[in-house]
Amino acid sequence: MADFDYDVLVIGAGPGGYVAAIRAAQLGLKTACAESRGTLGGTCLNVGCIPSKALLHASEKYEEVHSGVLAKYGVKVSGAELDLPTMMSEKDKVVKGLTGGIEFLFKKNKVDWLKGHATFTGPNAVVVEGKAVTAKNIVIATGSSVTPLPGVEIDNAKGVVVDSTGAIALEKVPGHMVVIGGGVIGLELGSVWRRLGAQVTVVEYLDQILPGMDGDVRKEANKLFKKQGIEIRTGTKVTGVAVKGKKATVSVEPAAGGAGEAIEADVVLVAIGRKPNTDGLGLDKIGLATNQRGQIETDHDFGTAVPGVWAIGDVIPGPMLAHKAEDEGLAVAENIAGLTGIVNHDVIPAVVYTQPEIASVGLTEEAAKEKGKIKVGKFPMLANSRAKANDEPDGFVKIIADAETDRVLGVHIIASVAGTMIAQAAQAMEFGGTSEDIAYTCHAHPTHSEAVKEAAMAVQGKPIHM
Ligand code: FAD
Ligand code: NAI
């Protein structure tokens, strides 16, 4: 240790980096974390998961009251008004509280925050704001940033063509918002602004929204978002965006070729994916190359090809999700400390926080079929008593199990609380559970989770309430 300033230096304080730094310190290692942003918490806490969820929550409340839907339950409200600045400042307060919380945790665990951009000068050395720092182990947790669309200039300050960071800070509700990309960001933030009164058009290049999700889920989600009033134009490519003053014209044409057309918009949200952050990191100084997708490859322990250099989170292959980054953060710290840190990448849940929520874990039906014989059980939320009592009829639970062993291979849920329901599926899979295990687990009544039990019974061909 005496040869280095730190045992561990983590670059980036997102969910991957801050968790790695805290766990390393908890394990008795002298730890620092370099972060160039003015606050800790990375994309997730500052401009990602947390502010988007705060706006999803607030906009859902607004729509519930404003739309008059509550009258159906005997709750009559009139005169509901949107106060967007207050909604935004509440969101900012949540972000401030949580990012400040990480600063507190750093102090509590004696993690030094090195403020500034870190660049490698050698395998065990970086420079942060002109200051040289050495560490026995360096963890790259630099995250990701928005993938640009060639020829389309994002200007969050102007607020006409924006990325997700601009779209969580708009000063007024756009008349018409065009979202480029029918993925998670497009649908979550498109939902926020639709609920607040915008007309929303989603332009998706592929023939279905939500790529990577189970085919049934994609079809059903498409139907539900359309029912909510979002216009979804699949199989459509954007050929250009022209901005004139406070308006934009989006030129589109069929992805398969054909006549183009122009769509007028007040705000254009570019949400076509995210790319790993490795620019300006000085990887050339340590002879570390990235793969074709710009990601840093690691082994099972999160070690890179350069001894003493590790990588986790959005900057390495795998889903770009905060909880995946966090689990990798824990594991890498434990591996550095000589313990055994493992992440089971086959069981990483994913949730789209729209209403209803869309959640999945494990293999899609399409992927599972390619691997062998399967059994599928499906149960509609319409037949679940709690969903019925709450007037939340949309969605289903689908369980895919191995035809021979009955082991659960994948679970896909569309339901108002799918994000909460998916946890039990992930746990069952992590424990190597079968659909019979789930079917014979007592579930409280009346809960949405009973639909998971019923779907498991459906795998056996014996659901009760269907
Ligand atoms: P990041 O959170 O990106 O953190 C990396 C940090 O490193 C950044 O703060 C950056 O400033 C810093 N950094 C980069 N380079 C350097 C350098 N050279 N020196 C110093 N500092 C550096 N995921 C979910 O699981 N659930 C969600 O609900 C969810 N919602 C999202 C909503 C939006 C709008 C977006 C954009 C993303 C969302 N995500 C969500 C994805 C999630 O934010 C990321 O998967 C997660 O933040 C990745 O964590 P990370 O630690 O790898 O990197
Ligand atoms: P995404 O990968 O989810 O979706 C991008 C969409 O854009 C895809 O459907 C793709 O086919 C489409 N697309 C690509 N190029 C296009 C083009 N030129 N024209 C039209 N469509 C095009 O990426 P997104 O939504 O930007 O999110 C980035 C990442 O952030 C996701 O991978 C996700 O992991 C993470 N995230 C997670 C959330 C969550 O967990 N709830 C919420 C928001 C983001």
XYZ file of C-alpha atoms and ligand atoms in Angstrom:
563
model
C 0.000 0.000 0.000
C 2.782 2.393 0.927
C 3.600 2.793 -2.773
C 0.163 4.134 -3.652
C -2.042 6.997 -2.434
C -5.049 4.652 -2.279
C -5.887 0.953 -2.297
C -8.864 1.698 -4.530
C -9.716 4.628 -6.757
C -13.118 4.561 -8.419
C -13.703 6.775 -11.440
C -17.340 7.912 -11.544
C -19.822 8.198 -8.670
C -22.948 6.734 -10.283
C -24.772 3.719 -8.813
C -21.881 1.501 -9.891
C -19.055 3.729 -8.691
C -20.435 5.053 -5.421
C -21.518 1.581 -4.295
C -18.091 0.147 -5.206
C -16.348 2.946 -3.289
C -18.496 2.572 -0.173
C -18.166 -1.232 -0.090
C -14.377 -1.019 -0.652
C -14.112 1.390 2.280
C -16.353 -0.843 4.412
C -13.938 -3.672 3.670
C -11.096 -1.642 5.145
C -9.518 -0.407 1.907
C -8.318 3.194 1.616
C -10.666 4.521 -1.066
C -11.226 7.574 -3.220
C -13.823 8.302 -5.884
C -13.264 10.804 -8.694
C -16.408 12.507 -9.992
C -16.494 15.390 -12.436
C -20.160 16.290 -11.915
C -20.886 18.833 -9.161
C -22.948 16.280 -7.239
C -22.608 12.552 -6.558
C -24.985 9.804 -7.756
C -24.214 9.793 -11.486
C -26.784 9.736 -14.256
C -29.277 7.795 -12.165
C -29.678 10.183 -9.258
C -29.021 13.448 -11.072
C -30.727 13.168 -14.465
C -31.986 9.587 -14.829
C -33.913 7.130 -12.658
C -34.797 9.474 -9.823
C -35.948 12.703 -11.514
C -37.805 10.724 -14.196
C -39.620 8.674 -11.540
C -40.471 11.818 -9.567
C -42.070 13.295 -12.704
C -43.818 10.029 -13.567
C -45.323 10.006 -10.072
C -46.369 13.662 -10.093
C -47.782 13.549 -13.621
C -49.801 10.450 -12.742
C -51.331 12.297 -9.798
C -52.105 15.279 -11.994
C -53.774 13.205 -14.679
C -55.798 11.283 -12.121
C -57.255 14.462 -10.680
C -57.418 16.572 -13.818
C -58.973 13.971 -16.119
C -62.029 13.552 -13.887
C -61.541 9.794 -13.801
C -61.900 9.812 -10.011
C -65.575 10.814 -10.338
C -66.232 7.189 -11.227
C -65.300 6.256 -7.671
C -67.383 9.018 -6.182
C -64.541 11.503 -5.888
C -65.501 14.666 -7.687
C -62.774 17.227 -8.181
C -62.992 20.418 -10.146
C -60.565 23.175 -10.924
C -57.408 21.012 -10.884
C -54.536 23.035 -12.288
C -51.001 22.233 -13.308
C -48.256 24.158 -11.521
C -45.255 22.965 -13.544
C -42.606 25.043 -11.723
C -43.676 23.478 -8.405
C -43.678 19.991 -9.936
C -40.148 20.610 -11.236
C -38.888 22.042 -7.965
C -40.250 19.049 -6.026
C -38.351 16.786 -8.446
C -35.217 18.878 -7.901
C -35.656 18.584 -4.133
C -35.760 14.792 -4.357
C -32.586 14.810 -6.466
C -30.844 17.171 -4.049
C -31.803 15.030 -1.069
C -30.568 11.815 -2.605
C -27.348 13.150 -4.118
C -26.575 14.875 -0.798
C -27.233 11.528 0.865
C -24.398 9.933 -1.105
C -22.074 12.745 -0.018
C -23.037 11.954 3.586
C -22.370 8.232 3.003
C -18.941 9.027 1.522
C -18.042 11.031 4.640
C -19.441 8.375 6.953
C -17.415 5.645 5.234
C -14.315 7.815 4.775
C -14.345 7.752 0.984
C -12.455 10.757 -0.408
C -14.319 12.542 -3.201
C -11.766 13.785 -5.739
C -13.640 16.528 -7.557
C -12.924 16.633 -11.269
C -12.394 14.603 -14.428
C -9.970 11.674 -14.049
C -7.628 10.679 -16.873
C -5.249 7.727 -16.812
C -1.556 8.544 -16.986
C -0.526 4.919 -16.346
C -2.035 1.632 -15.100
C -2.053 2.718 -11.447
C -2.134 6.450 -11.968
C -4.595 9.155 -12.931
C -4.643 12.891 -12.955
C -7.683 14.703 -11.511
C -7.855 18.452 -12.086
C -4.076 18.598 -12.507
C -3.390 16.522 -9.392
C -1.633 13.166 -9.792
C -3.184 10.327 -7.813
C -2.028 6.711 -7.624
C -3.969 3.622 -6.596
C -3.281 -0.099 -6.443
C -6.687 -0.742 -8.011
C -8.648 1.547 -10.298
C -12.313 0.885 -11.057
C -13.724 2.477 -14.208
C -17.386 3.329 -13.532
C -17.786 6.217 -15.942
C -21.287 5.260 -17.103
C -22.914 6.312 -20.339
C -24.330 9.284 -22.174
C -26.946 9.802 -24.838
C -26.308 8.386 -28.315
C -26.458 11.271 -30.758
C -28.518 11.030 -33.931
C -26.265 12.043 -36.811
C -27.242 15.430 -38.200
C -29.548 16.269 -35.266
C -28.176 18.791 -32.814
C -29.344 18.512 -29.205
C -29.637 21.816 -27.358
C -31.147 21.313 -23.891
C -30.802 25.002 -23.024
C -32.910 26.045 -26.009
C -35.425 23.302 -25.194
C -36.532 22.451 -28.743
C -34.388 19.412 -29.593
C -33.546 17.769 -26.283
C -32.251 14.551 -24.780
C -33.621 13.006 -21.574
C -31.812 15.605 -19.457
C -33.591 18.396 -21.332
C -36.903 16.538 -21.258
C -36.974 16.359 -17.456
C -36.509 20.113 -17.211
C -38.852 21.652 -19.820
C -40.253 25.001 -18.738
C -43.645 24.496 -20.331
C -45.790 21.689 -21.610
C -45.148 21.326 -25.345
C -48.123 21.400 -27.693
C -46.639 18.550 -29.691
C -43.686 16.433 -28.586
C -42.053 14.094 -31.101
C -40.024 11.352 -29.459
C -37.372 9.687 -31.594
C -36.982 6.135 -30.253
C -39.688 3.869 -28.817
C -37.504 2.526 -26.015
C -37.623 2.975 -22.260
C -36.807 6.688 -22.127
C -39.148 7.581 -24.985
C -42.099 5.792 -23.399
C -41.476 6.956 -19.818
C -40.868 10.607 -20.638
C -43.431 10.558 -23.460
C -45.937 9.379 -20.826
C -44.992 12.226 -18.469
C -45.631 14.931 -21.056
C -48.774 13.284 -22.458
C -50.234 13.200 -18.947
C -49.408 16.879 -18.526
C -51.265 17.725 -21.730
C -48.897 17.346 -24.689
C -49.771 15.526 -27.877
C -47.039 12.869 -28.140
C -45.818 11.047 -31.247
C -43.215 8.297 -30.885
C -41.191 7.518 -34.009
C -39.551 4.082 -33.843
C -37.243 2.679 -36.506
C -38.035 -0.987 -35.809
C -41.416 -2.606 -36.438
C -42.135 -2.790 -32.689
C -41.447 -0.626 -29.628
C -39.383 -1.834 -26.642
C -36.733 -3.925 -28.401
C -35.354 -6.822 -26.392
C -38.606 -7.395 -24.521
C -40.861 -10.443 -24.888
C -42.946 -10.368 -28.091
C -46.316 -10.553 -26.285
C -45.285 -7.707 -24.013
C -44.219 -5.529 -26.933
C -47.530 -6.070 -28.727
C -49.642 -5.437 -25.627
C -47.616 -2.361 -24.635
C -48.073 -0.910 -28.096
C -51.848 -1.315 -27.761
C -51.968 0.194 -24.290
C -49.886 3.269 -25.127
C -52.023 3.896 -28.210
C -55.153 3.599 -26.051
C -53.677 6.245 -23.753
C -53.345 8.598 -26.687
C -49.673 8.296 -27.641
C -49.280 8.065 -31.390
C -46.778 5.331 -32.195
C -45.209 5.224 -35.627
C -43.162 2.065 -35.928
C -41.080 1.133 -38.971
C -40.338 4.819 -39.455
C -36.978 6.527 -39.750
C -36.078 10.119 -39.063
C -34.083 11.657 -41.885
C -33.592 15.076 -40.367
C -34.742 17.692 -37.874
C -34.846 21.365 -38.840
C -35.237 23.980 -36.103
C -36.713 27.392 -36.750
C -37.082 29.574 -33.676
C -39.070 27.629 -31.073
C -40.390 25.023 -33.544
C -38.935 21.951 -35.206
C -39.797 20.040 -38.337
C -39.028 16.332 -38.167
C -38.597 14.648 -41.550
C -39.535 10.979 -41.521
C -39.909 8.216 -44.050
C -40.805 4.515 -43.892
C -37.790 2.494 -42.697
C -38.325 0.184 -45.672
C -38.182 3.159 -48.053
C -40.971 5.224 -49.561
C -42.437 8.707 -49.533
C -41.225 11.039 -46.809
C -43.312 13.395 -44.702
C -42.790 16.258 -42.280
C -44.041 16.381 -38.680
C -44.177 19.714 -36.880
C -43.111 19.682 -33.237
C -42.607 22.063 -30.323
C -40.147 19.687 -28.682
C -38.197 16.786 -30.158
C -36.839 14.241 -27.665
C -33.928 12.177 -28.968
C -33.936 8.835 -27.107
C -32.258 6.279 -29.343
C -30.027 4.661 -26.742
C -26.932 5.444 -24.697
C -23.215 4.937 -25.314
C -20.403 4.107 -22.867
C -18.320 7.038 -21.545
C -14.670 6.446 -22.396
C -13.731 9.683 -24.177
C -11.012 11.628 -22.418
C -10.313 8.744 -20.041
C -6.820 8.123 -21.447
C -7.374 4.404 -22.054
C -4.563 4.581 -24.622
C -2.172 5.443 -21.777
C -2.793 2.012 -20.238
C -3.175 0.087 -23.511
C -6.828 -0.773 -22.875
C -8.983 -1.086 -25.995
C -12.778 -0.924 -26.192
C -14.935 -3.384 -28.143
C -16.898 -2.539 -31.304
C -19.680 -1.005 -29.253
C -17.237 1.195 -27.374
C -17.590 -0.856 -24.167
C -14.799 -2.043 -21.887
C -14.736 -5.841 -21.740
C -14.122 -7.538 -18.403
C -13.815 -11.062 -17.088
C -16.267 -12.628 -14.643
C -14.612 -10.759 -11.742
C -14.898 -7.362 -13.527
C -11.148 -7.225 -14.128
C -10.105 -5.711 -17.470
C -7.224 -6.847 -19.680
C -4.943 -4.520 -17.660
C -4.027 -5.888 -14.206
C -5.266 -3.612 -11.414
C -7.839 -1.940 -13.670
C -11.469 -3.001 -13.249
C -14.722 -1.842 -14.872
C -18.434 -1.947 -13.987
C -21.836 -0.488 -14.887
C -22.983 1.112 -18.130
C -19.424 1.267 -19.476
C -19.241 -2.552 -19.741
C -21.521 -4.930 -21.711
C -24.988 -5.819 -20.392
C -28.183 -3.911 -19.710
C -27.694 -0.252 -18.824
C -29.511 -0.392 -15.506
C -28.765 1.160 -12.138
C -29.291 -2.029 -10.104
C -27.005 -4.001 -12.440
C -24.334 -1.317 -11.938
C -24.864 -1.391 -8.159
C -24.537 -5.161 -7.924
C -21.375 -5.010 -10.028
C -20.095 -2.261 -7.699
C -20.509 -4.519 -4.682
C -18.963 -7.482 -6.480
C -15.910 -5.624 -7.784
C -15.107 -4.218 -4.332
C -15.394 -7.680 -2.830
C -13.162 -9.156 -5.543
C -10.560 -6.435 -4.987
C -10.636 -7.248 -1.266
C -9.939 -10.904 -2.039
C -13.506 -12.073 -1.404
C -15.834 -13.610 -4.008
C -18.093 -11.060 -5.655
C -20.508 -12.510 -8.173
C -23.313 -11.072 -10.299
C -25.764 -13.444 -11.956
C -26.327 -11.674 -15.250
C -29.076 -14.152 -16.178
C -31.312 -12.713 -13.483
C -31.354 -8.929 -13.861
C -34.890 -7.529 -13.706
C -35.871 -4.605 -15.935
C -38.821 -2.274 -15.394
C -40.455 0.389 -17.537
C -42.173 2.757 -15.101
C -45.133 3.729 -17.242
C -48.717 3.039 -16.202
C -49.216 0.120 -16.267
C -45.624 -0.804 -15.438
C -43.826 -3.318 -17.616
C -41.342 -5.656 -15.949
C -39.308 -8.633 -16.991
C -36.581 -10.955 -15.807
C -34.787 -13.766 -17.603
C -35.429 -15.068 -21.097
C -38.148 -13.903 -23.469
C -40.327 -16.616 -24.974
C -38.521 -16.148 -28.288
C -35.059 -16.587 -26.727
C -36.144 -19.488 -24.510
C -37.567 -21.382 -27.502
C -34.234 -21.162 -29.246
C -32.591 -22.922 -26.300
C -35.009 -25.844 -25.909
C -38.537 -27.002 -25.108
C -40.563 -24.717 -22.869
C -43.943 -24.430 -21.148
C -45.715 -21.082 -20.883
C -48.341 -19.980 -18.370
C -50.210 -16.708 -18.697
C -52.722 -15.022 -16.424
C -54.593 -11.784 -17.220
C -54.712 -8.993 -14.620
C -58.408 -8.718 -15.530
C -58.973 -11.928 -13.556
C -56.959 -10.785 -10.507
C -59.247 -9.657 -7.712
C -57.057 -6.799 -6.434
C -56.527 -5.410 -9.931
C -60.276 -5.683 -10.421
C -61.014 -3.882 -7.131
C -58.559 -1.135 -8.099
C -59.961 -0.895 -11.628
C -56.596 -1.830 -13.172
C -57.627 -4.432 -15.751
C -54.708 -4.053 -18.180
C -51.868 -6.502 -18.543
C -50.875 -10.037 -17.677
C -48.272 -12.205 -16.035
C -46.419 -14.646 -18.248
C -44.111 -17.334 -16.913
C -41.806 -19.368 -19.106
C -40.464 -22.632 -17.674
C -38.247 -25.408 -18.952
C -40.542 -28.153 -20.311
C -38.554 -30.926 -18.653
C -37.243 -29.513 -15.381
C -39.996 -26.899 -14.820
C -37.262 -24.435 -13.820
C -38.420 -20.836 -14.368
C -36.548 -19.287 -17.299
C -38.313 -15.949 -17.649
C -41.155 -13.874 -16.220
C -42.838 -10.957 -17.976
C -45.438 -8.739 -16.370
C -47.612 -5.839 -17.438
C -49.514 -4.567 -14.396
C -49.922 -1.392 -12.365
C -47.301 -2.605 -9.858
C -45.275 -4.903 -12.143
C -42.001 -3.369 -10.899
C -42.750 -4.606 -7.390
C -44.161 -7.950 -8.531
C -41.047 -8.838 -10.546
C -38.903 -9.076 -7.384
C -40.429 -12.391 -6.316
C -39.867 -13.796 -9.794
C -36.204 -12.748 -9.707
C -35.789 -14.295 -6.282
C -37.413 -17.558 -7.355
C -35.107 -17.691 -10.391
C -32.028 -16.856 -8.323
C -32.870 -19.798 -6.053
C -33.318 -22.076 -9.097
C -37.091 -22.256 -8.470
C -39.674 -24.063 -10.575
C -43.113 -22.872 -11.604
C -44.477 -25.441 -9.145
C -42.488 -23.768 -6.342
C -44.195 -20.464 -7.131
C -47.605 -22.100 -7.541
C -47.347 -23.717 -4.096
C -46.106 -20.587 -2.323
C -48.896 -18.960 -0.342
C -49.573 -15.450 -1.678
C -51.540 -12.898 0.350
C -55.062 -12.118 -0.816
C -56.062 -9.833 -2.395
C -52.782 -8.792 -4.018
C -51.601 -8.261 -7.565
C -48.929 -10.857 -6.827
C -51.541 -13.590 -6.789
C -51.454 -13.235 -10.579
C -47.867 -14.540 -10.457
C -49.058 -17.596 -8.534
C -51.912 -18.108 -11.027
C -49.561 -17.782 -14.009
C -47.346 -20.423 -12.367
C -50.415 -22.627 -11.950
C -51.173 -21.989 -15.620
C -47.748 -23.409 -16.501
C -49.040 -26.585 -14.846
C -52.270 -26.167 -16.837
C -54.327 -25.598 -13.672
C -55.099 -21.953 -12.860
C -58.090 -21.474 -10.562
C -59.496 -18.087 -11.531
C -59.467 -18.446 -15.291
P -23.503 6.720 -14.331
O -24.682 6.755 -13.441
O -23.640 7.197 -15.700
O -22.346 7.476 -13.556
C -21.098 7.695 -14.108
C -20.513 8.942 -13.483
O -19.156 9.023 -13.881
C -21.150 10.234 -13.943
O -21.611 10.974 -12.835
C -20.042 10.977 -14.690
O -20.079 12.379 -14.449
C -18.799 10.374 -14.071
N -17.631 10.376 -14.950
C -17.551 9.916 -16.232
N -16.282 9.990 -16.693
C -15.555 10.505 -15.666
C -14.171 10.804 -15.508
N -13.283 10.540 -16.481
N -13.754 11.343 -14.344
C -14.633 11.594 -13.322
N -15.944 11.304 -13.407
C -16.393 10.758 -14.573
N -31.883 2.616 -14.709
C -32.656 1.896 -13.867
O -32.241 0.831 -13.414
N -33.911 2.323 -13.518
C -34.426 3.476 -13.999
O -35.550 3.832 -13.666
C -33.641 4.245 -14.885
N -34.109 5.396 -15.401
C -33.324 6.144 -16.226
C -33.845 7.310 -16.757
C -33.089 8.087 -17.611
C -33.666 9.351 -18.170
C -31.758 7.683 -17.922
C -30.912 8.524 -18.817
C -31.234 6.520 -17.414
C -32.014 5.727 -16.567
N -31.549 4.526 -16.041
C -32.342 3.779 -15.213
C -30.191 4.026 -16.343
C -29.238 4.341 -15.170
O -29.224 5.729 -14.954
C -27.840 3.845 -15.503
O -27.884 2.480 -15.855
C -26.913 4.010 -14.307
O -26.851 5.360 -13.910
C -25.517 3.507 -14.654
O -24.686 3.673 -13.555
P -23.113 3.838 -13.716
O -22.597 3.953 -12.314
O -22.565 2.801 -14.585
O -22.901 5.218 -14.470
P -33.428 2.085 -25.746
O -32.342 1.251 -26.266
O -34.291 1.575 -24.656
O -34.403 2.491 -26.922
C -33.981 3.182 -28.047
C -34.995 2.990 -29.148
O -34.667 3.834 -30.219
C -35.017 1.562 -29.698
O -36.342 1.126 -29.742
C -34.397 1.706 -31.075
O -34.875 0.763 -32.003
C -34.817 3.107 -31.421
N -33.984 3.775 -32.418
C -32.633 3.697 -32.563
N -32.218 4.493 -33.574
C -33.344 5.090 -34.061
C -33.571 6.028 -35.095
N -32.575 6.526 -35.815
N -34.838 6.409 -35.337
C -35.878 5.923 -34.592
N -35.703 5.025 -33.600
C -34.455 4.630 -33.328
O -32.734 3.465 -25.325
P -33.253 4.699 -24.494
O -34.733 4.698 -24.406
O -32.550 5.871 -25.058
O -32.675 4.386 -23.059
C -31.263 4.204 -22.880
C -30.989 3.296 -21.745
O -31.327 3.879 -20.516
C -31.782 2.014 -21.844
O -30.951 1.035 -22.397
C -32.150 1.674 -20.462
O -31.366 0.602 -20.026
C -31.825 2.904 -19.640
N -33.060 3.373 -19.015
C -33.694 2.557 -18.145
C -34.880 2.927 -17.577
C -35.553 1.993 -16.663
O -34.933 1.041 -16.223
N -36.817 2.213 -16.331
C -35.504 4.215 -17.864
C -34.765 4.970 -18.847
C -33.579 4.556 -19.366
